[in-house]
Amino acid sequence: YLKQTGEAINFYFAIQDQKTGIKITFAIIYVLIVSLVLFLSVIVAINFASRLTRPIVNLINASEKISSGDFSYKVPDIDTDKEFEKLNENFNSMIDKLKKQQDKLLLSERHAAWESVARKLAHEIKNPLTPIQLSIDRIKEKYLKKIDDDKNFSNYLNTITKQIKDIEHLVNEFSDFARMPKPVLKKIDLNKVIF
């Protein structure tokens, strides 16, 4: 009995040692599986977050570029949800419309600047012409009778007067050219215009 009891005790301790090894092996396998599942879930979460945040980051970058005045920037096309694709498309369309409005505004400002310059220039040129014309008229009144024998004097004064009128005409044309044309309002038949 003593021998059998000794063998039973040895068998028990052998199984006990194997049980500890099995527990350690099970714990290592458990840690590996949990780590693998955790790693895979982190990768899936990063991909999902990237898919969600990349379109938003692109929109933020585009809005920063637009706010700095760069209307040539476009939101890049990426493979994402349909809602984000539609949002990107609408944002790019808005950028195009803003660019067109900016171009129209710049053109309008240029026209206004040229009109202002033309008006001021015409005014500055016309200002001395009036006193010159008045002076010629006074010279005609005062000296034309005194210089009866010289017909060239009258011709000279007429030439100066004619040149003054030509300069006034050119200045008026320049001033009219700079102004935007005035609308012509009239009644029309829409059927004729459309068809």
N, C-alpha and C. Protein backbone atom coordinates (compact mmCIF):
# COMPACT_ATOMS: atom_id res chain seq x y z
N TYR A 1 0.83 -1.21 0.00
CA TYR A 1 0.00 0.00 0.00
C TYR A 1 0.86 1.25 0.00
N LEU A 2 1.93 1.12 0.72
CA LEU A 2 2.83 2.27 0.80
C LEU A 2 3.41 2.58 -0.57
N LYS A 3 3.74 1.56 -1.28
CA LYS A 3 4.30 1.76 -2.61
C LYS A 3 3.25 2.34 -3.54
N GLN A 4 2.03 1.87 -3.49
CA GLN A 4 0.94 2.39 -4.33
C GLN A 4 0.61 3.82 -3.95
N THR A 5 0.65 4.13 -2.67
CA THR A 5 0.38 5.48 -2.21
C THR A 5 1.49 6.41 -2.71
N GLY A 6 2.70 5.96 -2.66
CA GLY A 6 3.82 6.77 -3.17
C GLY A 6 3.67 7.05 -4.67
N GLU A 7 3.26 6.00 -5.41
CA GLU A 7 3.05 6.18 -6.85
C GLU A 7 1.89 7.16 -7.11
N ALA A 8 0.84 7.04 -6.30
CA ALA A 8 -0.32 7.93 -6.46
C ALA A 8 0.08 9.37 -6.16
N ILE A 9 0.93 9.53 -5.14
CA ILE A 9 1.38 10.90 -4.80
C ILE A 9 2.26 11.43 -5.93
N ASN A 10 3.13 10.63 -6.47
CA ASN A 10 3.98 11.06 -7.59
C ASN A 10 3.12 11.41 -8.82
N PHE A 11 2.11 10.56 -9.07
CA PHE A 11 1.21 10.84 -10.20
C PHE A 11 0.46 12.15 -9.97
N TYR A 12 0.03 12.35 -8.72
CA TYR A 12 -0.70 13.59 -8.39
C TYR A 12 0.19 14.82 -8.61
N PHE A 13 1.43 14.78 -8.14
CA PHE A 13 2.32 15.93 -8.31
C PHE A 13 2.71 16.12 -9.79
N ALA A 14 2.81 15.03 -10.53
CA ALA A 14 3.11 15.13 -11.96
C ALA A 14 1.96 15.83 -12.70
N ILE A 15 0.75 15.43 -12.33
CA ILE A 15 -0.43 16.07 -12.95
C ILE A 15 -0.52 17.52 -12.48
N GLN A 16 -0.18 17.76 -11.21
CA GLN A 16 -0.21 19.13 -10.67
C GLN A 16 0.79 20.00 -11.45
N ASP A 17 1.99 19.47 -11.73
CA ASP A 17 2.98 20.21 -12.51
C ASP A 17 2.47 20.44 -13.94
N GLN A 18 1.86 19.45 -14.51
CA GLN A 18 1.30 19.60 -15.86
C GLN A 18 0.15 20.60 -15.86
N LYS A 19 -0.62 20.62 -14.75
CA LYS A 19 -1.74 21.56 -14.65
C LYS A 19 -1.21 22.98 -14.65
N THR A 20 -0.14 23.26 -13.94
CA THR A 20 0.45 24.59 -13.91
C THR A 20 0.98 24.94 -15.30
N GLY A 21 1.59 24.03 -15.98
CA GLY A 21 2.08 24.26 -17.35
C GLY A 21 0.93 24.53 -18.30
N ILE A 22 -0.15 23.77 -18.14
CA ILE A 22 -1.34 23.97 -18.98
C ILE A 22 -1.94 25.34 -18.70
N LYS A 23 -1.97 25.73 -17.43
CA LYS A 23 -2.50 27.06 -17.09
C LYS A 23 -1.63 28.16 -17.72
N ILE A 24 -0.33 27.98 -17.63
CA ILE A 24 0.58 28.98 -18.22
C ILE A 24 0.39 29.02 -19.74
N THR A 25 0.31 27.87 -20.37
CA THR A 25 0.10 27.80 -21.82
C THR A 25 -1.23 28.43 -22.20
N PHE A 26 -2.27 28.11 -21.42
CA PHE A 26 -3.59 28.69 -21.68
C PHE A 26 -3.54 30.21 -21.52
N ALA A 27 -2.87 30.70 -20.50
CA ALA A 27 -2.77 32.14 -20.26
C ALA A 27 -2.03 32.81 -21.40
N ILE A 28 -0.95 32.19 -21.89
CA ILE A 28 -0.18 32.76 -23.02
C ILE A 28 -1.04 32.79 -24.28
N ILE A 29 -1.74 31.71 -24.54
CA ILE A 29 -2.62 31.67 -25.73
C ILE A 29 -3.73 32.71 -25.60
N TYR A 30 -4.27 32.83 -24.38
CA TYR A 30 -5.33 33.82 -24.14
C TYR A 30 -4.81 35.25 -24.39
N VAL A 31 -3.64 35.56 -23.87
CA VAL A 31 -3.04 36.89 -24.06
C VAL A 31 -2.78 37.14 -25.54
N LEU A 32 -2.27 36.13 -26.25
CA LEU A 32 -2.01 36.30 -27.69
C LEU A 32 -3.30 36.55 -28.47
N ILE A 33 -4.34 35.79 -28.18
CA ILE A 33 -5.61 35.96 -28.90
C ILE A 33 -6.22 37.33 -28.58
N VAL A 34 -6.20 37.73 -27.30
CA VAL A 34 -6.75 39.04 -26.93
C VAL A 34 -5.94 40.15 -27.59
N SER A 35 -4.61 40.01 -27.62
CA SER A 35 -3.76 41.03 -28.27
C SER A 35 -4.06 41.11 -29.76
N LEU A 36 -4.22 39.96 -30.41
CA LEU A 36 -4.53 39.93 -31.84
C LEU A 36 -5.88 40.58 -32.11
N VAL A 37 -6.89 40.24 -31.31
CA VAL A 37 -8.22 40.83 -31.48
C VAL A 37 -8.17 42.34 -31.23
N LEU A 38 -7.44 42.74 -30.19
CA LEU A 38 -7.30 44.17 -29.90
C LEU A 38 -6.58 44.90 -31.04
N PHE A 39 -5.52 44.31 -31.56
CA PHE A 39 -4.77 44.90 -32.68
C PHE A 39 -5.67 45.04 -33.91
N LEU A 40 -6.42 43.98 -34.22
CA LEU A 40 -7.32 44.04 -35.38
C LEU A 40 -8.43 45.08 -35.18
N SER A 41 -8.96 45.18 -33.97
CA SER A 41 -10.01 46.17 -33.71
C SER A 41 -9.46 47.59 -33.80
N VAL A 42 -8.22 47.79 -33.37
CA VAL A 42 -7.59 49.12 -33.51
C VAL A 42 -7.40 49.47 -34.98
N ILE A 43 -6.95 48.52 -35.78
CA ILE A 43 -6.77 48.75 -37.21
C ILE A 43 -8.11 49.09 -37.88
N VAL A 44 -9.14 48.32 -37.55
CA VAL A 44 -10.48 48.59 -38.11
C VAL A 44 -10.97 49.97 -37.67
N ALA A 45 -10.76 50.31 -36.41
CA ALA A 45 -11.21 51.62 -35.89
C ALA A 45 -10.45 52.76 -36.58
N ILE A 46 -9.14 52.59 -36.78
CA ILE A 46 -8.34 53.63 -37.46
C ILE A 46 -8.82 53.79 -38.89
N ASN A 47 -9.07 52.68 -39.59
CA ASN A 47 -9.57 52.78 -40.96
C ASN A 47 -10.94 53.46 -41.01
N PHE A 48 -11.79 53.10 -40.09
CA PHE A 48 -13.12 53.70 -40.05
C PHE A 48 -13.01 55.19 -39.73
N ALA A 49 -12.18 55.54 -38.75
CA ALA A 49 -12.01 56.95 -38.39
C ALA A 49 -11.38 57.73 -39.54
N SER A 50 -10.42 57.10 -40.21
CA SER A 50 -9.78 57.77 -41.35
C SER A 50 -10.79 57.99 -42.47
N ARG A 51 -11.61 57.02 -42.71
CA ARG A 51 -12.64 57.15 -43.75
C ARG A 51 -13.63 58.25 -43.40
N LEU A 52 -13.85 58.44 -42.12
CA LEU A 52 -14.79 59.45 -41.66
C LEU A 52 -14.14 60.83 -41.59
N THR A 53 -12.90 60.89 -41.13
CA THR A 53 -12.27 62.20 -40.90
C THR A 53 -11.56 62.75 -42.12
N ARG A 54 -11.08 61.92 -43.04
CA ARG A 54 -10.36 62.43 -44.21
C ARG A 54 -11.19 63.41 -45.04
N PRO A 55 -12.47 63.11 -45.33
CA PRO A 55 -13.27 64.10 -46.07
C PRO A 55 -13.45 65.41 -45.28
N ILE A 56 -13.58 65.29 -43.97
CA ILE A 56 -13.75 66.50 -43.16
C ILE A 56 -12.46 67.32 -43.17
N VAL A 57 -11.32 66.64 -43.06
CA VAL A 57 -10.03 67.34 -43.12
C VAL A 57 -9.85 68.01 -44.47
N ASN A 58 -10.24 67.32 -45.54
CA ASN A 58 -10.15 67.91 -46.89
C ASN A 58 -11.02 69.16 -46.99
N LEU A 59 -12.22 69.12 -46.43
CA LEU A 59 -13.10 70.28 -46.45
C LEU A 59 -12.52 71.43 -45.63
N ILE A 60 -11.92 71.10 -44.49
CA ILE A 60 -11.30 72.14 -43.66
C ILE A 60 -10.14 72.80 -44.42
N ASN A 61 -9.30 71.98 -45.06
CA ASN A 61 -8.19 72.53 -45.85
C ASN A 61 -8.69 73.41 -46.98
N ALA A 62 -9.74 72.97 -47.65
CA ALA A 62 -10.31 73.76 -48.75
C ALA A 62 -10.87 75.08 -48.24
N SER A 63 -11.56 75.05 -47.11
CA SER A 63 -12.12 76.29 -46.58
C SER A 63 -11.02 77.26 -46.15
N GLU A 64 -9.90 76.73 -45.63
CA GLU A 64 -8.78 77.60 -45.26
C GLU A 64 -8.16 78.24 -46.51
N LYS A 65 -8.02 77.46 -47.57
CA LYS A 65 -7.46 78.00 -48.83
C LYS A 65 -8.38 79.09 -49.38
N ILE A 66 -9.68 78.83 -49.35
CA ILE A 66 -10.64 79.80 -49.88
C ILE A 66 -10.63 81.07 -49.04
N SER A 67 -10.57 80.91 -47.73
CA SER A 67 -10.57 82.11 -46.87
C SER A 67 -9.31 82.93 -47.07
N SER A 68 -8.22 82.30 -47.54
CA SER A 68 -7.00 83.05 -47.83
C SER A 68 -7.04 83.65 -49.24
N GLY A 69 -8.08 83.34 -50.02
CA GLY A 69 -8.25 83.96 -51.34
C GLY A 69 -7.87 83.07 -52.50
N ASP A 70 -7.51 81.82 -52.26
CA ASP A 70 -7.12 80.90 -53.33
C ASP A 70 -8.36 80.15 -53.81
N PHE A 71 -8.98 80.66 -54.89
CA PHE A 71 -10.20 80.04 -55.41
C PHE A 71 -9.90 78.96 -56.44
N SER A 72 -8.62 78.68 -56.67
CA SER A 72 -8.28 77.62 -57.62
C SER A 72 -8.21 76.26 -56.94
N TYR A 73 -8.24 76.24 -55.61
CA TYR A 73 -8.14 74.98 -54.86
C TYR A 73 -9.45 74.22 -54.97
N LYS A 74 -9.36 72.91 -55.13
CA LYS A 74 -10.53 72.04 -55.19
C LYS A 74 -10.40 70.96 -54.12
N VAL A 75 -11.54 70.53 -53.60
CA VAL A 75 -11.55 69.41 -52.65
C VAL A 75 -11.26 68.15 -53.45
N PRO A 76 -10.22 67.39 -53.06
CA PRO A 76 -9.88 66.19 -53.85
C PRO A 76 -10.99 65.14 -53.78
N ASP A 77 -11.15 64.44 -54.89
CA ASP A 77 -12.13 63.35 -54.94
C ASP A 77 -11.53 62.12 -54.27
N ILE A 78 -12.23 61.59 -53.30
CA ILE A 78 -11.78 60.38 -52.62
C ILE A 78 -12.95 59.41 -52.55
N ASP A 79 -12.61 58.14 -52.37
CA ASP A 79 -13.65 57.12 -52.26
C ASP A 79 -14.15 57.11 -50.82
N THR A 80 -15.36 57.59 -50.64
CA THR A 80 -15.95 57.69 -49.30
C THR A 80 -17.45 57.50 -49.41
N ASP A 81 -18.15 57.80 -48.35
CA ASP A 81 -19.61 57.66 -48.36
C ASP A 81 -20.23 58.61 -49.39
N LYS A 82 -21.39 58.26 -49.87
CA LYS A 82 -22.06 59.08 -50.89
C LYS A 82 -22.38 60.48 -50.38
N GLU A 83 -22.69 60.58 -49.09
CA GLU A 83 -23.01 61.89 -48.52
C GLU A 83 -21.80 62.82 -48.59
N PHE A 84 -20.62 62.28 -48.24
CA PHE A 84 -19.40 63.09 -48.30
C PHE A 84 -19.02 63.42 -49.75
N GLU A 85 -19.23 62.46 -50.66
CA GLU A 85 -18.95 62.74 -52.07
C GLU A 85 -19.84 63.87 -52.58
N LYS A 86 -21.12 63.86 -52.20
CA LYS A 86 -22.04 64.92 -52.60
C LYS A 86 -21.63 66.24 -51.97
N LEU A 87 -21.21 66.21 -50.70
CA LEU A 87 -20.74 67.41 -50.02
C LEU A 87 -19.51 67.98 -50.72
N ASN A 88 -18.56 67.12 -51.10
CA ASN A 88 -17.37 67.58 -51.82
C ASN A 88 -17.75 68.19 -53.17
N GLU A 89 -18.66 67.55 -53.86
CA GLU A 89 -19.11 68.05 -55.16
C GLU A 89 -19.77 69.42 -55.02
N ASN A 90 -20.63 69.56 -54.01
CA ASN A 90 -21.29 70.84 -53.78
C ASN A 90 -20.29 71.92 -53.37
N PHE A 91 -19.31 71.54 -52.57
CA PHE A 91 -18.29 72.50 -52.13
C PHE A 91 -17.47 72.98 -53.33
N ASN A 92 -17.08 72.06 -54.21
CA ASN A 92 -16.33 72.45 -55.40
C ASN A 92 -17.17 73.33 -56.32
N SER A 93 -18.46 73.03 -56.42
CA SER A 93 -19.35 73.86 -57.21
C SER A 93 -19.45 75.27 -56.62
N MET A 94 -19.52 75.35 -55.30
CA MET A 94 -19.56 76.65 -54.62
C MET A 94 -18.28 77.43 -54.88
N ILE A 95 -17.14 76.73 -54.88
CA ILE A 95 -15.86 77.40 -55.15
C ILE A 95 -15.87 77.98 -56.57
N ASP A 96 -16.38 77.21 -57.54
CA ASP A 96 -16.45 77.71 -58.92
C ASP A 96 -17.33 78.95 -59.01
N LYS A 97 -18.46 78.93 -58.33
CA LYS A 97 -19.36 80.09 -58.36
C LYS A 97 -18.71 81.30 -57.70
N LEU A 98 -18.01 81.07 -56.59
CA LEU A 98 -17.30 82.18 -55.93
C LEU A 98 -16.22 82.76 -56.84
N LYS A 99 -15.52 81.90 -57.57
CA LYS A 99 -14.48 82.36 -58.50
C LYS A 99 -15.09 83.23 -59.59
N LYS A 100 -16.22 82.78 -60.14
CA LYS A 100 -16.89 83.57 -61.18
C LYS A 100 -17.35 84.91 -60.64
N GLN A 101 -17.92 84.90 -59.42
CA GLN A 101 -18.36 86.16 -58.81
C GLN A 101 -17.18 87.09 -58.55
N GLN A 102 -16.05 86.52 -58.12
CA GLN A 102 -14.86 87.33 -57.88
C GLN A 102 -14.36 87.95 -59.19
N ASP A 103 -14.36 87.17 -60.27
CA ASP A 103 -13.93 87.69 -61.57
C ASP A 103 -14.84 88.82 -62.03
N LYS A 104 -16.16 88.63 -61.86
CA LYS A 104 -17.10 89.69 -62.25
C LYS A 104 -16.89 90.93 -61.41
N LEU A 105 -16.64 90.75 -60.13
CA LEU A 105 -16.43 91.89 -59.24
C LEU A 105 -15.16 92.64 -59.62
N LEU A 106 -14.09 91.89 -59.92
CA LEU A 106 -12.83 92.54 -60.33
C LEU A 106 -13.02 93.30 -61.64
N LEU A 107 -13.75 92.70 -62.57
CA LEU A 107 -14.01 93.38 -63.84
C LEU A 107 -14.83 94.64 -63.63
N SER A 108 -15.83 94.54 -62.76
CA SER A 108 -16.66 95.71 -62.44
C SER A 108 -15.84 96.80 -61.78
N GLU A 109 -14.93 96.40 -60.87
CA GLU A 109 -14.07 97.39 -60.21
C GLU A 109 -13.14 98.05 -61.22
N ARG A 110 -12.62 97.28 -62.17
CA ARG A 110 -11.74 97.86 -63.20
C ARG A 110 -12.51 98.87 -64.05
N HIS A 111 -13.73 98.49 -64.44
CA HIS A 111 -14.54 99.43 -65.23
C HIS A 111 -14.81 100.71 -64.45
N ALA A 112 -15.13 100.56 -63.18
CA ALA A 112 -15.40 101.74 -62.35
C ALA A 112 -14.15 102.60 -62.21
N ALA A 113 -12.99 101.96 -62.06
CA ALA A 113 -11.74 102.72 -61.94
C ALA A 113 -11.44 103.46 -63.24
N TRP A 114 -11.61 102.80 -64.37
CA TRP A 114 -11.35 103.45 -65.66
C TRP A 114 -12.35 104.59 -65.90
N GLU A 115 -13.59 104.36 -65.51
CA GLU A 115 -14.59 105.41 -65.67
C GLU A 115 -14.21 106.63 -64.83
N SER A 116 -13.77 106.40 -63.63
CA SER A 116 -13.37 107.51 -62.75
C SER A 116 -12.17 108.24 -63.32
N VAL A 117 -11.17 107.49 -63.78
CA VAL A 117 -9.98 108.11 -64.38
C VAL A 117 -10.35 108.91 -65.61
N ALA A 118 -11.21 108.34 -66.44
CA ALA A 118 -11.62 109.03 -67.67
C ALA A 118 -12.36 110.32 -67.36
N ARG A 119 -13.27 110.27 -66.37
CA ARG A 119 -14.00 111.49 -65.99
C ARG A 119 -13.07 112.57 -65.47
N LYS A 120 -12.15 112.17 -64.60
CA LYS A 120 -11.21 113.15 -64.04
C LYS A 120 -10.30 113.72 -65.13
N LEU A 121 -9.83 112.84 -66.01
CA LEU A 121 -8.97 113.29 -67.10
C LEU A 121 -9.71 114.23 -68.04
N ALA A 122 -10.94 113.87 -68.38
CA ALA A 122 -11.74 114.74 -69.25
C ALA A 122 -11.98 116.09 -68.58
N HIS A 123 -12.26 116.06 -67.29
CA HIS A 123 -12.48 117.32 -66.55
C HIS A 123 -11.21 118.18 -66.55
N GLU A 124 -10.06 117.53 -66.31
CA GLU A 124 -8.80 118.28 -66.27
C GLU A 124 -8.43 118.85 -67.64
N ILE A 125 -8.79 118.15 -68.70
CA ILE A 125 -8.49 118.67 -70.04
C ILE A 125 -9.48 119.77 -70.42
N LYS A 126 -10.75 119.60 -70.04
CA LYS A 126 -11.75 120.61 -70.39
C LYS A 126 -11.55 121.91 -69.64
N ASN A 127 -11.04 121.85 -68.41
CA ASN A 127 -10.87 123.07 -67.61
C ASN A 127 -10.07 124.15 -68.33
N PRO A 128 -8.90 123.88 -68.88
CA PRO A 128 -8.15 124.97 -69.55
C PRO A 128 -8.73 125.36 -70.90
N LEU A 129 -9.54 124.49 -71.51
CA LEU A 129 -10.06 124.82 -72.84
C LEU A 129 -11.04 126.00 -72.79
N THR A 130 -11.84 126.07 -71.76
CA THR A 130 -12.81 127.17 -71.67
C THR A 130 -12.11 128.53 -71.57
N PRO A 131 -11.13 128.73 -70.69
CA PRO A 131 -10.46 130.03 -70.67
C PRO A 131 -9.73 130.35 -71.97
N ILE A 132 -9.17 129.29 -72.60
CA ILE A 132 -8.49 129.54 -73.89
C ILE A 132 -9.50 130.04 -74.91
N GLN A 133 -10.67 129.39 -74.97
CA GLN A 133 -11.69 129.82 -75.93
C GLN A 133 -12.16 131.24 -75.62
N LEU A 134 -12.37 131.55 -74.35
CA LEU A 134 -12.77 132.91 -73.97
C LEU A 134 -11.70 133.93 -74.33
N SER A 135 -10.44 133.57 -74.14
CA SER A 135 -9.35 134.48 -74.49
C SER A 135 -9.30 134.73 -75.99
N ILE A 136 -9.53 133.70 -76.78
CA ILE A 136 -9.54 133.87 -78.24
C ILE A 136 -10.68 134.79 -78.64
N ASP A 137 -11.84 134.60 -78.03
CA ASP A 137 -12.98 135.47 -78.35
C ASP A 137 -12.66 136.92 -78.01
N ARG A 138 -12.02 137.17 -76.88
CA ARG A 138 -11.65 138.55 -76.50
C ARG A 138 -10.61 139.12 -77.45
N ILE A 139 -9.64 138.29 -77.85
CA ILE A 139 -8.63 138.76 -78.81
C ILE A 139 -9.30 139.13 -80.11
N LYS A 140 -10.27 138.33 -80.56
CA LYS A 140 -10.99 138.64 -81.80
C LYS A 140 -11.69 139.98 -81.66
N GLU A 141 -12.39 140.16 -80.57
CA GLU A 141 -13.13 141.42 -80.38
C GLU A 141 -12.19 142.62 -80.31
N LYS A 142 -11.09 142.46 -79.61
CA LYS A 142 -10.22 143.59 -79.35
C LYS A 142 -9.27 143.91 -80.51
N TYR A 143 -8.68 142.89 -81.12
CA TYR A 143 -7.62 143.16 -82.10
C TYR A 143 -8.01 142.89 -83.53
N LEU A 144 -9.13 142.24 -83.80
CA LEU A 144 -9.49 141.93 -85.18
C LEU A 144 -9.77 143.20 -85.97
N LYS A 145 -10.39 144.18 -85.37
CA LYS A 145 -10.68 145.44 -86.07
C LYS A 145 -9.41 146.25 -86.26
N LYS A 146 -8.46 146.12 -85.34
CA LYS A 146 -7.22 146.88 -85.43
C LYS A 146 -6.29 146.30 -86.49
N ILE A 147 -6.42 145.02 -86.75
CA ILE A 147 -5.57 144.37 -87.75
C ILE A 147 -6.47 144.01 -88.93
N ASP A 148 -6.90 145.00 -89.67
CA ASP A 148 -7.81 144.77 -90.79
C ASP A 148 -7.09 144.19 -91.99
N ASP A 149 -5.88 144.62 -92.19
CA ASP A 149 -5.19 144.22 -93.40
C ASP A 149 -4.61 142.82 -93.34
N ASP A 150 -4.49 142.25 -92.17
CA ASP A 150 -3.92 140.90 -92.05
C ASP A 150 -5.03 139.87 -91.89
N LYS A 151 -5.34 139.16 -93.00
CA LYS A 151 -6.38 138.13 -92.94
C LYS A 151 -5.86 136.86 -92.28
N ASN A 152 -4.57 136.73 -92.22
CA ASN A 152 -3.99 135.54 -91.58
C ASN A 152 -4.31 135.51 -90.09
N PHE A 153 -4.38 136.68 -89.47
CA PHE A 153 -4.68 136.76 -88.04
C PHE A 153 -6.03 136.11 -87.75
N SER A 154 -7.02 136.41 -88.55
CA SER A 154 -8.35 135.81 -88.38
C SER A 154 -8.29 134.31 -88.62
N ASN A 155 -7.53 133.90 -89.61
CA ASN A 155 -7.38 132.46 -89.89
C ASN A 155 -6.71 131.73 -88.72
N TYR A 156 -5.71 132.37 -88.14
CA TYR A 156 -5.02 131.76 -86.99
C TYR A 156 -5.98 131.55 -85.83
N LEU A 157 -6.76 132.59 -85.56
CA LEU A 157 -7.72 132.48 -84.45
C LEU A 157 -8.78 131.42 -84.75
N ASN A 158 -9.24 131.35 -85.99
CA ASN A 158 -10.22 130.33 -86.36
C ASN A 158 -9.63 128.92 -86.26
N THR A 159 -8.37 128.77 -86.61
CA THR A 159 -7.70 127.47 -86.50
C THR A 159 -7.60 127.04 -85.04
N ILE A 160 -7.23 127.99 -84.17
CA ILE A 160 -7.13 127.67 -82.74
C ILE A 160 -8.51 127.29 -82.21
N THR A 161 -9.55 128.05 -82.59
CA THR A 161 -10.90 127.74 -82.15
C THR A 161 -11.33 126.36 -82.63
N LYS A 162 -11.02 126.04 -83.89
CA LYS A 162 -11.37 124.73 -84.45
C LYS A 162 -10.65 123.60 -83.69
N GLN A 163 -9.38 123.81 -83.37
CA GLN A 163 -8.62 122.79 -82.64
C GLN A 163 -9.17 122.60 -81.22
N ILE A 164 -9.60 123.68 -80.61
CA ILE A 164 -10.20 123.58 -79.28
C ILE A 164 -11.48 122.76 -79.36
N LYS A 165 -12.30 123.01 -80.36
CA LYS A 165 -13.54 122.23 -80.53
C LYS A 165 -13.22 120.75 -80.76
N ASP A 166 -12.17 120.48 -81.57
CA ASP A 166 -11.79 119.09 -81.83
C ASP A 166 -11.32 118.40 -80.54
N ILE A 167 -10.54 119.12 -79.73
CA ILE A 167 -10.08 118.55 -78.46
C ILE A 167 -11.27 118.29 -77.53
N GLU A 168 -12.22 119.21 -77.46
CA GLU A 168 -13.42 119.01 -76.64
C GLU A 168 -14.20 117.78 -77.11
N HIS A 169 -14.30 117.66 -78.45
CA HIS A 169 -15.00 116.49 -79.00
C HIS A 169 -14.28 115.19 -78.61
N LEU A 170 -12.95 115.16 -78.73
CA LEU A 170 -12.19 113.97 -78.35
C LEU A 170 -12.34 113.64 -76.87
N VAL A 171 -12.31 114.68 -76.04
CA VAL A 171 -12.47 114.47 -74.60
C VAL A 171 -13.86 113.92 -74.28
N ASN A 172 -14.87 114.45 -74.93
CA ASN A 172 -16.23 113.94 -74.73
C ASN A 172 -16.36 112.49 -75.18
N GLU A 173 -15.74 112.18 -76.31
CA GLU A 173 -15.76 110.80 -76.80
C GLU A 173 -15.06 109.86 -75.81
N PHE A 174 -13.92 110.31 -75.29
CA PHE A 174 -13.18 109.50 -74.32
C PHE A 174 -14.01 109.29 -73.06
N SER A 175 -14.64 110.33 -72.60
CA SER A 175 -15.47 110.24 -71.40
C SER A 175 -16.67 109.33 -71.64
N ASP A 176 -17.29 109.44 -72.81
CA ASP A 176 -18.43 108.57 -73.15
C ASP A 176 -18.00 107.11 -73.30
N PHE A 177 -16.80 106.90 -73.83
CA PHE A 177 -16.28 105.55 -74.01
C PHE A 177 -16.08 104.85 -72.67
N ALA A 178 -15.65 105.59 -71.68
CA ALA A 178 -15.37 105.02 -70.36
C ALA A 178 -16.65 104.67 -69.60
N ARG A 179 -17.73 105.35 -69.90
CA ARG A 179 -18.99 105.07 -69.19
C ARG A 179 -19.60 103.77 -69.69
N MET A 180 -20.25 103.10 -68.78
CA MET A 180 -20.99 101.91 -69.17
C MET A 180 -22.20 102.36 -70.00
N PRO A 181 -22.54 101.62 -71.02
CA PRO A 181 -23.69 102.03 -71.82
C PRO A 181 -24.97 102.02 -70.98
N LYS A 182 -25.79 103.00 -71.24
CA LYS A 182 -27.06 103.08 -70.52
C LYS A 182 -28.04 102.10 -71.13
N PRO A 183 -28.85 101.47 -70.29
CA PRO A 183 -29.79 100.49 -70.83
C PRO A 183 -30.86 101.16 -71.68
N VAL A 184 -31.22 100.46 -72.72
CA VAL A 184 -32.28 100.94 -73.59
C VAL A 184 -33.53 100.11 -73.26
N LEU A 185 -34.51 100.75 -72.69
CA LEU A 185 -35.73 100.06 -72.31
C LEU A 185 -36.75 100.20 -73.43
N LYS A 186 -37.28 99.07 -73.86
CA LYS A 186 -38.31 99.10 -74.89
C LYS A 186 -39.17 97.86 -74.77
N LYS A 187 -40.34 97.95 -75.31
CA LYS A 187 -41.26 96.82 -75.28
C LYS A 187 -40.92 95.88 -76.43
N ILE A 188 -40.90 94.59 -76.11
CA ILE A 188 -40.64 93.59 -77.15
C ILE A 188 -41.63 92.44 -76.98
N ASP A 189 -41.78 91.69 -78.05
CA ASP A 189 -42.63 90.52 -78.04
C ASP A 189 -41.77 89.33 -77.68
N LEU A 190 -41.99 88.73 -76.51
CA LEU A 190 -41.18 87.61 -76.04
C LEU A 190 -41.29 86.39 -76.96
N ASN A 191 -42.45 86.21 -77.58
CA ASN A 191 -42.61 85.07 -78.50
C ASN A 191 -41.63 85.16 -79.65
N LYS A 192 -41.39 86.36 -80.16
CA LYS A 192 -40.44 86.53 -81.27
C LYS A 192 -39.01 86.28 -80.79
N VAL A 193 -38.72 86.69 -79.58
CA VAL A 193 -37.36 86.49 -79.06
C VAL A 193 -37.09 85.03 -78.80
N ILE A 194 -38.05 84.33 -78.23
CA ILE A 194 -37.87 82.93 -77.86
C ILE A 194 -37.92 82.01 -79.07
N PHE A 195 -38.87 82.24 -79.96
CA PHE A 195 -39.05 81.34 -81.10
C PHE A 195 -38.46 81.92 -82.30
